[in-house]
Structure formats: C-alpha cells, structure tokens
Amino acid sequence: MRRLLLAGLVAFTVLPAAAFDASTAPSASAPLDLETIMASPDWIGHAVENPYWSVDGRNLYYTLKRDGDTVRDLYRVSAAGGAGAKLDPAAMAQAEGPAVYDRSHTHAAFILHGDVFLVDLASGRRVQVTRSPQPESSPQFSADGRTLQFRDGNDWYGYDLASGISSPAAILKFADDPQAKKPDALERRQLELFDTLREMKADRDAQHAQQQALAGADAGRAPQPFWLGDKLKAVDTALSPDGRWMLVIAAPAHPDDGKAPGVIHYVTDSGYTEVQKARTYVGRNDPAPQSLLLLDLAAHKVWPLATDTLPGIKDDPLKAIRDRTVAALEKAGHGDEAKALKAPAVRPVTIANEGSGGGIAWSDDGHQAAVQLRAIDNKDRWIASVDFAKHALVAQDRLHDAAWINWSFNDFGWLKDGRTLWYLSEADGWSRLYLKPLDGKAKALTGSGKFEVSQPRLSTDGQWFYLLANKQAPYSYDVYRVSTGDGSLTRVTQYEGVDGYTLSPDGNQLAVLHSAPYLLSQLAVQDAAGGAPRELTDTMKKAYATRPWIQPQFVEVPSTHGAGVVYAKYYGPADGTGAPASRPAVIFVHGAGYLQDVSKQETYYVREQMFQNLLVQQGYVVLDLDYRGSAGYGRDWRTAIYRNMGHPELEDLLDGKAWLVKHHGVDPRRVGIYGGSYGGFMAEMALLRAPGEFAAGAALRPPADWVTYNHEYTSNILNDPQLDPEAYKASSPIEYAKNLQDPLLIEHGLIDDNVLASDSIRLYQRFVELHKKNFWISLYPLERHDFKHADDWYDEYRRIDELFNTWVKQRPAD
C-alpha cells in the first residue's frame, strides 16, 4: 500500500541529473528506446510532495524537485484554485510550516528553518520564539493554552505567552548526582584527619542547600536537574501538555553494537580507496533493550515503569524452535552457543517509534498517557496507559502474532474525551481502527471485511475519523470517514489512487494527494464530507503525459496452492491474445517484499514501468504480481512467507506464468524474470529452486544470503540466525547455487550499504566453484541500493534487454 513516506523514496524524485532541456524531450509519437527510458526523469515531471495547510487555511504549501538537481523548492497555492507559485528566498522567510493549534483555536505554532514561530490567529501577529543554530521540533500547546512547548533534541522547553520567557521544562543529566555520592572508607578517613577538608565539604554542602532553597522558593529560576545515572542515555522524551509529567525512553549508554562489515569505495574524490562502516548483520547483536522513566516535574521525582506486568511478556513464543536448536547445538558439542540461546525471564522491548511501531501519546489535557511497546523478538505489541498514582503501566491491548508484528498499522492516540484510546490493529487479520475506553472493551470502529485502513486522522471536533482504505478493491485506495459514534464508514474521495491527505485547520476541507499509473502525485482540495475536487497542480511534462502508454490491466491469477487469487498487472498489446505458445513473456518482481505494486496509484517503479512498455513494443507480454508477502492483502498474506522466504512467492510467480500461457498465448519455454532488491532475490530463487521454468533471469541488488542482511527486517520474518538457522538455510539463494542451469545476470552497486555487494560476489564465487555456465555480474562503483545515475540505469537495463533478447525472445520454440 502507498504511504506518504514512500513518496520520498521513489527513485525518480531523488535522481541528480543534468538540467532538463525541453528541446531534447522525446516525441510522444516516437518509438520508445532505452536512452529515453533511462535518461534523467526530469522529462517526466515531478511529484507533488509534503503538502500542508497555511495557518489560516486559505493556502497550501508543497514542495517540488527542481530540474537538474535534488533541491526541493517550496510552492504556495490558493486552496480556492489558481496557479502555484514558487517561493524565492525572501518569500521563504515569510512562509509558514505545518501548524499546530491550541485547544481554543486562538494561537498556532509551527517550525520554519528549524526555529519556532507563534501566531495570534485573531490579529495575525507572528512572533519568532527561537533563533538558534540547532533545530527545534515538536511544538505543542499546554492544556491551558498559556505555554508553547517545544523540544531541542530530547530537551523540552516552555515559552510563556504572557511574559515571552522561555525556560527548560526539565534538565536531564545522564550522570550520577555528585551530591548523592557517599564517601568511601579512604575519603571518610581523610575527613576525620583534616579539619580543612571538613570545612571545605561543609561549605559545599551549605552552598548546595542554599541553591536548593532558592530554587524551591523562586519559580523564576531554572529547574534543578534530574540525575539519571551514567548507565543510560535518552532515546526519546515526551512532555505532558499540562507540564506536570515527562516520560523518558532510555537505552543502555554503551551497548555493544556488534561487528559491522565495510563497504569499499573504489571511485572517490580523494583518489584513494575508502572504507565505510555499514550496518551489522542480523542476530550479531539484537537491538538494545529500552526502558521507560516517569518524571514528576512538580515533585522532582523519578520512577522506572516496569514492563514485567505486561500480559505474555514472560512467555517464550519461540520455545519450540529454541528447544530444537539448543538440542542440535548440544549434540554437536557447541554447549556455549546453546547456553547463549537461553530464553530471557522477561522479554526485552523497544518503545521509541522508529517507523515500525512504538512511541508515546498524551491526551489533550495531559492527564493520560499511552505507551506502545514492541517485543524485540517481534511477536508482541502492547499498548499501555500510565497509572500516575501507582507509577505503573496498565495494559490496554496486547497484539500477538506467531509470525511477526507488522511494522505498519501501529498508529494510536486519544479521543477528545481524554479517556478513550484509538489504535490500529491486525487483531482479526486485517488492519482495523479500534476504540477502547480505559475501563472498557475494545470495539472495531471500521467494521469487518477484507480491506485495510491506514493513516487515521481525528477531525478537529472529534466527531469523525478520516482514513485511507482499499475497501472497493485491494488495488483501489480512497479516503473514507467514519463517525466516532456509530461507526458508519463513508467513502469521501473517488480517485481510486489516493496517496495521502491532510485536513484543513477548520476540519471542513481535505487536501488530497492522488496519482495513477502514469500520473505522479498531484494535489487537489475537496469538502471533507465529499463532493467534487478542485485540482490545484499539474506538474507533468507534455512529452510524458501525452504519450500513449499501455494501461495495465488489473487481473486475478488463480492460485493452485490454496492462496485464492494473486492480483497482478498485465501489460500486453491491444489485441490481447495470440496464437498458442507463440509469445515471449517477462515477469517483473517488485522489491521490498512487503510492498504493493498492483494498485491504481503511481508505481514506485517508474522506469521499470516504461521498460515494460518497451518490452511489449518488442513483442513480449509482461506480468507484475503482488505475490504472497506483499502489502495490501491482510495479515495472512503478509505472513505466508514466515520462516520460508522465496517459497510461497515462487509458487505465485509460477501460477502467473501458467496464467500467461493459458490466456495470452505465451510460449512456456520463453519466459524471463527480473526484479530488484527483494525482486532480485526472487529472480535468483526462481532460477535456483525451479530450474528450467524460466529461460533467463536478471537479479538487481539481490540479497543472496539472509544471514548477512540487517536485523530490523530479517529477524521479523526469519527470527535470529543463531536461533533459527533452518529458516535461513531454506530462504537463502546461496544454499541452492548448485541448481543453476539457466542464464543469470546479477547487477549490484558496489557501495550499496543496504544489501551489500558482497552478497552477489559471494554467490558469484559459489557459481565459479561449482563450474557453472552462463552467469554474469555487473558492478557499479558509484551506486548504492537505489541507483542515482542515468548512465548506470542505462547500462544495467541494456544488459537486461540483451539478456532477454538472446535467451528468451530468440529461444527457438519446440
């Protein structure tokens, strides 16, 4: 499913290139060629990015990439319509940032160029609150509206609206309190022996007592520091809107991160080979466990919030696998390794929101806090409230998954009543929006059915939730709204390709980002209750927009493996069918694993989609499937690959091939396969686990051995390699290298610090040792995981095109 963050990752939005020259744009009627497809994508146009409302709700801001470089310019457009205007540096200084509002809607605040600004909504008066070299963030108003709170790193400050004075909400010191230090035996003897030392100590004590007394009696002084010890460091902090409490997410100060491999840069500015430290391998050191501290800012006290009362946190969900692996290690004489796999008495957790769940949410009045915690073994997610009187966590919801907790659908917060939680959960197998009173039972607000909801936003008046859903079809995304009272779900937009949206300050309008297979994200505005939209942008270039692109057909491929249907996009000629066994075909495999490419939104794979058009022009048909493990189809589809990556997906790809043969006259002996990242992994698995099924394959930046990939992604699906070695053996292409018999092209960026180039080089070495034929590797010295340079794009796809032309298209039929 498309999410706002994905738009920032799309390759065509981040590629540096020479400035776009309209005179060199390809003709819309000219045949496609690789030079055009793989050139700088500036000739296509640019996606509208990061839209937000002006403080008064009359205008919208958004960013666009410049032609010729990666700089983003800020634009402003009237919500009533008209042309957007690019802001020059002088206008930028008077621009606004995404705003937050106080509860009475009399003031707004925003961050601009890293500084905090305050706006009086009645007069329009604007005050710059900070001017500092370090960036501030997270503005919020106190519950009573008298203070504007904001943070600098993990330190919080309050700006008093009446006096104009800023002061720290709390001072955190990750060191031992020097006043709390007890003298040891030698120090006590020194004090006994020397009068002068006793006098000096008495003076220090008197000075400290005086400062404590002054601080307690004078609210105008900075608060006394909290001494939190030198064994911890702050990962995140959250200040309550009433200013009374602070929650601190902490981690060990000096964790062992494990040994990291190096990425070698051969082509450098300096002319010398340089080595970059990369991320560690999965399981070589688990993420550092996190803990939670509750700070009472009024009483100046600290309490740790224990997690050992969370339901199921003392269970071992991996017991069966653990017992089997421990027994095997002990039998093999590896007792030390077996001992290291002992289950913890209390499972460690992470709390900070780093893109896969976690974090802290305060009610508007600051009287309630909710914390989301995730087990490091990936099997449980808890949402707990905080009992401030007992200084304890109170479990409100536990989501358990025998495979892994999704890194999506973890949004949560409070209704306006400050006593009811809302959250997303896959508890019934599909992402639903739930409501739960603190002392009551949870209910699914968005009902039932085979669809997912995401991006929930509570309206200003608290009466509605807006959200994104694929209720019409798995590949069709629109904004819906649901009443917080009766739970009736109503479709608001009619695009079928909504990427994201944002509510206007008064809650009456929606700014909608929408796209289509050949339309990059554009901005429109419509009434929040529904109705006709007003289109505000058109950032596509004529040469691209007027070309007669092949519209993908959304098809359902029957599964012969009990998976129901596999949704796919089919690219083919207008006649639709051909003589039996007459056509060559290519199957494209999307990357990331958990990504949805079969949708009516713009594709992440803009260049690849143009390449599919070129392949059809050359006589192929192309199929792009959302195999099992893809996003958009519920929990069971997502977790079908648990401990078995590359197996259910291959079954789906083979079903796709059979569908092409049956319905589109494809020669089963002339089918190629290609993809990048996870798609490259699947291209390798297809050739190595189903030899003879595909005439040739191209694997771009593929993980060939999951043991060397990162922890955050891999441990979710395969557990740790020390604990579950069989899952890694079953799921890694390098384990099947002996089966290679069909031509394989491997392409990899040498400075890829996501999937390391060593994966491909190690697999290549295995082929060498096995005396295999017809395998090649192409390495790109200046490319990371997402290729940036047009020359490299052209070279890798020239090789793919030649591979398919030689081994697929020209392969003689029986």
XYZ file of C-alpha atoms in Angstrom, residues 86-424:
339
model
C 7.490 29.032 -6.217
C 8.752 30.949 -3.206
C 12.061 32.766 -3.592
C 14.419 33.118 -0.596
C 12.773 36.362 0.528
C 9.307 34.796 0.372
C 10.606 31.682 2.122
C 11.471 33.837 5.125
C 7.787 34.790 5.425
C 6.418 31.319 4.766
C 4.826 29.035 7.335
C 5.410 25.473 8.427
C 2.892 22.727 9.272
C 0.929 24.237 12.153
C -0.434 23.034 15.473
C -3.209 24.852 17.360
C -4.190 25.400 20.961
C -7.438 23.919 22.240
C -9.333 27.208 21.972
C -8.008 27.830 18.465
C -6.665 31.277 19.343
C -2.989 30.553 18.650
C -0.995 28.463 16.203
C 2.665 27.452 16.160
C 4.979 25.965 13.570
C 8.605 25.218 12.793
C 10.297 27.136 9.968
C 14.003 26.708 9.113
C 14.413 24.885 12.427
C 13.014 27.711 14.582
C 9.726 28.026 16.482
C 7.104 30.613 15.472
C 3.900 31.649 17.253
C 0.856 33.203 15.550
C -2.085 35.029 17.135
C -4.981 33.899 14.955
C -7.201 36.922 15.626
C -4.618 39.581 14.745
C -2.285 37.536 12.559
C 0.656 38.752 14.656
C 3.646 36.463 14.266
C 6.411 36.044 16.845
C 9.685 34.224 16.310
C 10.206 32.306 19.530
C 13.677 30.878 18.873
C 16.671 31.745 16.733
C 19.265 29.070 17.321
C 21.803 27.058 15.317
C 20.263 23.761 16.405
C 16.822 22.769 15.077
C 13.801 22.791 17.366
C 10.845 20.475 16.772
C 7.535 19.097 18.058
C 5.675 22.295 19.016
C 2.581 21.771 21.168
C 0.465 23.983 23.392
C -0.070 23.369 27.058
C -3.507 22.199 28.078
C -4.407 25.654 29.437
C -3.062 27.405 26.325
C -0.675 29.608 28.291
C 2.558 27.924 27.221
C 4.029 26.873 23.931
C 6.105 23.741 24.448
C 8.808 22.560 22.047
C 11.918 20.448 22.048
C 15.562 20.696 21.149
C 16.743 17.121 20.734
C 15.444 15.336 23.841
C 15.247 18.542 25.909
C 11.867 20.267 26.294
C 11.234 23.983 26.741
C 8.220 26.119 27.523
C 7.562 29.591 26.115
C 5.237 31.602 28.327
C 2.865 33.506 26.045
C 2.243 36.278 28.572
C 5.835 37.064 29.591
C 7.641 35.932 26.446
C 10.141 33.953 28.551
C 11.406 30.523 27.540
C 12.666 28.056 30.100
C 13.516 24.358 30.222
C 10.704 22.082 31.313
C 13.278 19.729 32.814
C 17.028 19.333 32.791
C 18.139 15.755 32.219
C 21.618 14.721 33.324
C 22.772 11.250 32.376
C 25.356 11.068 35.119
C 25.413 10.331 38.843
C 24.355 13.108 41.202
C 27.597 14.393 42.714
C 25.748 15.336 45.909
C 24.445 11.802 46.314
C 27.884 10.252 46.244
C 28.755 8.523 49.509
C 32.374 8.808 50.684
C 34.285 5.535 50.726
C 36.490 4.370 53.619
C 39.539 6.341 52.476
C 37.525 9.542 51.970
C 35.928 9.173 55.418
C 39.382 8.791 56.975
C 40.560 11.955 55.188
C 37.656 13.889 56.639
C 38.426 12.508 60.093
C 42.072 13.572 59.860
C 41.891 17.025 58.296
C 39.905 19.972 59.622
C 40.359 21.961 56.405
C 38.796 19.199 54.301
C 35.823 19.066 56.666
C 35.394 22.846 56.402
C 35.534 22.729 52.605
C 32.951 19.977 52.494
C 30.671 21.848 54.890
C 30.898 24.917 52.681
C 29.979 22.919 49.573
C 27.039 21.400 51.401
C 25.864 24.836 52.540
C 26.113 26.222 49.007
C 24.088 23.291 47.665
C 21.434 23.684 50.386
C 21.160 27.397 49.604
C 20.657 26.721 45.883
C 18.019 24.101 46.670
C 16.161 26.510 48.948
C 16.265 29.347 46.409
C 15.090 27.086 43.621
C 12.196 25.830 45.705
C 11.063 29.328 46.598
C 11.613 31.047 43.253
C 9.630 29.823 40.252
C 11.649 32.180 38.056
C 14.747 30.026 38.332
C 15.636 27.167 36.033
C 14.571 23.791 37.449
C 17.011 21.572 39.282
C 18.449 18.767 37.151
C 17.286 15.178 37.177
C 20.339 12.964 37.696
C 19.533 9.761 35.808
C 22.850 7.921 36.084
C 25.611 7.204 33.614
C 24.334 3.760 32.599
C 21.525 5.148 30.413
C 21.004 7.529 27.527
C 17.824 9.163 26.269
C 16.292 7.732 23.104
C 13.152 9.875 23.184
C 11.187 12.081 25.562
C 7.571 13.266 25.768
C 6.240 16.172 27.851
C 2.646 16.154 29.070
C 0.525 19.077 27.830
C -0.191 20.104 31.434
C 3.568 20.358 32.060
C 3.408 18.054 35.074
C 4.996 14.877 33.709
C 7.729 13.742 31.385
C 8.241 10.256 30.013
C 11.780 9.303 29.058
C 12.560 6.349 26.810
C 16.034 5.183 27.753
C 18.550 2.647 26.493
C 21.942 1.433 27.713
C 24.531 4.177 27.341
C 27.168 1.957 25.779
C 25.575 -1.060 24.090
C 27.661 -3.497 22.090
C 26.529 -2.855 18.536
C 28.409 -5.841 17.160
C 30.926 -6.039 14.360
C 29.987 -4.148 11.207
C 31.169 -5.046 7.710
C 32.807 -2.457 5.489
C 31.630 -1.004 2.187
C 34.569 -0.230 -0.085
C 34.521 2.915 -2.222
C 36.796 2.481 -5.224
C 35.989 5.702 -7.109
C 36.426 8.609 -4.688
C 37.081 12.347 -4.638
C 40.404 11.748 -2.927
C 41.620 9.146 -5.388
C 42.236 6.700 -2.536
C 40.188 3.627 -1.776
C 37.966 4.390 1.220
C 36.069 2.073 3.575
C 32.666 2.941 5.034
C 31.327 1.156 8.092
C 27.970 -0.454 7.256
C 25.165 -1.845 9.423
C 25.646 -5.070 11.377
C 24.361 -8.452 10.263
C 21.098 -9.849 11.622
C 21.455 -11.501 15.014
C 25.040 -10.373 15.531
C 23.678 -8.043 18.170
C 19.995 -7.582 18.864
C 18.694 -4.014 19.242
C 19.468 -2.538 22.641
C 16.530 -3.019 25.032
C 14.708 0.134 26.048
C 13.158 1.163 29.339
C 10.767 3.858 30.488
C 11.186 6.508 33.194
C 8.372 8.635 34.629
C 9.454 12.075 35.838
C 7.214 14.096 38.156
C 8.332 17.622 37.297
C 6.402 19.182 40.179
C 7.640 16.852 42.935
C 11.022 16.363 41.244
C 10.907 12.579 41.491
C 11.733 9.726 39.114
C 10.134 6.293 38.836
C 11.023 3.461 36.462
C 7.962 1.964 34.781
C 8.396 -1.797 34.874
C 7.280 -3.904 31.927
C 7.159 -7.261 33.713
C 3.403 -6.994 34.339
C 2.515 -6.822 30.650
C 0.481 -9.903 29.662
C 2.590 -12.578 28.000
C 5.898 -10.774 28.407
C 7.347 -13.707 30.375
C 6.272 -16.241 27.730
C 8.690 -17.715 25.210
C 6.889 -17.681 21.838
C 9.945 -19.283 20.225
C 10.206 -22.171 22.688
C 9.717 -24.981 20.177
C 12.320 -23.570 17.806
C 14.640 -22.758 20.696
C 14.447 -26.263 22.154
C 15.148 -27.843 18.785
C 18.164 -25.616 18.059
C 19.604 -25.958 21.567
C 19.366 -29.755 21.339
C 21.136 -29.735 17.963
C 23.920 -27.491 19.259
C 24.460 -29.580 22.377
C 24.555 -32.743 20.297
C 27.177 -31.154 18.037
C 29.307 -30.160 21.035
C 28.554 -26.430 20.901
C 27.439 -26.027 24.506
C 28.461 -22.358 24.761
C 26.322 -21.442 21.768
C 23.429 -23.423 23.201
C 23.703 -21.609 26.537
C 23.626 -18.232 24.764
C 20.174 -19.073 23.404
C 18.560 -19.284 26.842
C 15.214 -17.507 26.888
C 15.044 -14.285 28.929
C 12.923 -14.265 32.080
C 11.268 -11.051 30.853
C 11.376 -10.355 27.145
C 13.131 -7.073 26.268
C 11.192 -4.395 24.417
C 11.631 -1.289 22.336
C 9.410 1.730 22.875
C 10.638 4.552 20.651
C 8.815 4.978 17.359
C 11.392 4.302 14.676
C 8.997 3.590 11.841
C 7.702 0.205 12.981
C 5.544 0.988 15.985
C 6.191 2.384 19.408
C 6.050 5.787 20.973
C 4.053 7.829 23.457
C 0.691 9.602 23.086
C -0.692 12.138 25.597
C -4.342 13.076 25.927
C -5.063 16.727 25.120
C -5.438 17.652 28.791
C -2.232 15.830 29.769
C -3.999 13.697 32.356
C -3.490 10.434 30.458
C -0.579 8.883 28.605
C -0.415 5.792 26.408
C 2.754 3.926 25.526
C 3.239 1.449 22.703
C 5.866 -1.247 23.299
C 7.167 -3.943 20.970
C 8.949 -7.148 21.952
C 12.413 -7.375 20.429
C 11.544 -10.915 19.299
C 8.825 -9.267 17.117
C 5.958 -11.422 18.411
C 4.031 -8.960 20.592
C 2.890 -5.358 20.659
C 1.371 -3.778 23.762
C -0.459 -0.509 24.289
C -0.454 0.502 27.947
C -1.728 3.502 29.832
C 0.181 5.039 32.732
C -1.135 4.961 36.280
C 0.462 8.131 37.650
C -0.549 7.416 41.240
C 0.976 3.940 41.272
C 3.783 4.798 38.842
C 2.956 1.752 36.739
C 1.955 0.650 33.266
C -1.569 -0.702 32.785
C -2.015 -2.962 29.753
C -4.856 -1.851 27.487
C -4.222 -4.022 24.429
C -1.953 -6.900 23.506
C -1.472 -7.855 19.860
C 0.267 -11.208 19.459
C 1.421 -12.656 16.148
C 3.039 -16.074 15.925
C 4.925 -14.822 12.843
C 5.729 -11.147 13.392
C 4.042 -7.896 14.295
C 3.596 -5.711 11.236
C 5.816 -2.647 11.010
C 2.774 -0.820 9.599
C -0.616 -0.144 11.216
C 0.722 0.969 14.589
C -0.938 4.403 14.842
C -2.592 5.182 18.185
C -3.842 8.104 20.258
C -6.735 9.520 22.301
C -10.230 10.729 21.534
C -11.127 14.259 22.587
C -12.645 12.953 25.822
C -9.131 12.070 27.022
C -10.338 8.717 28.335
C -10.755 6.619 25.195
C -7.888 5.156 23.232
C -7.913 4.623 19.488
C -5.469 2.416 17.633
C -4.910 0.353 14.517
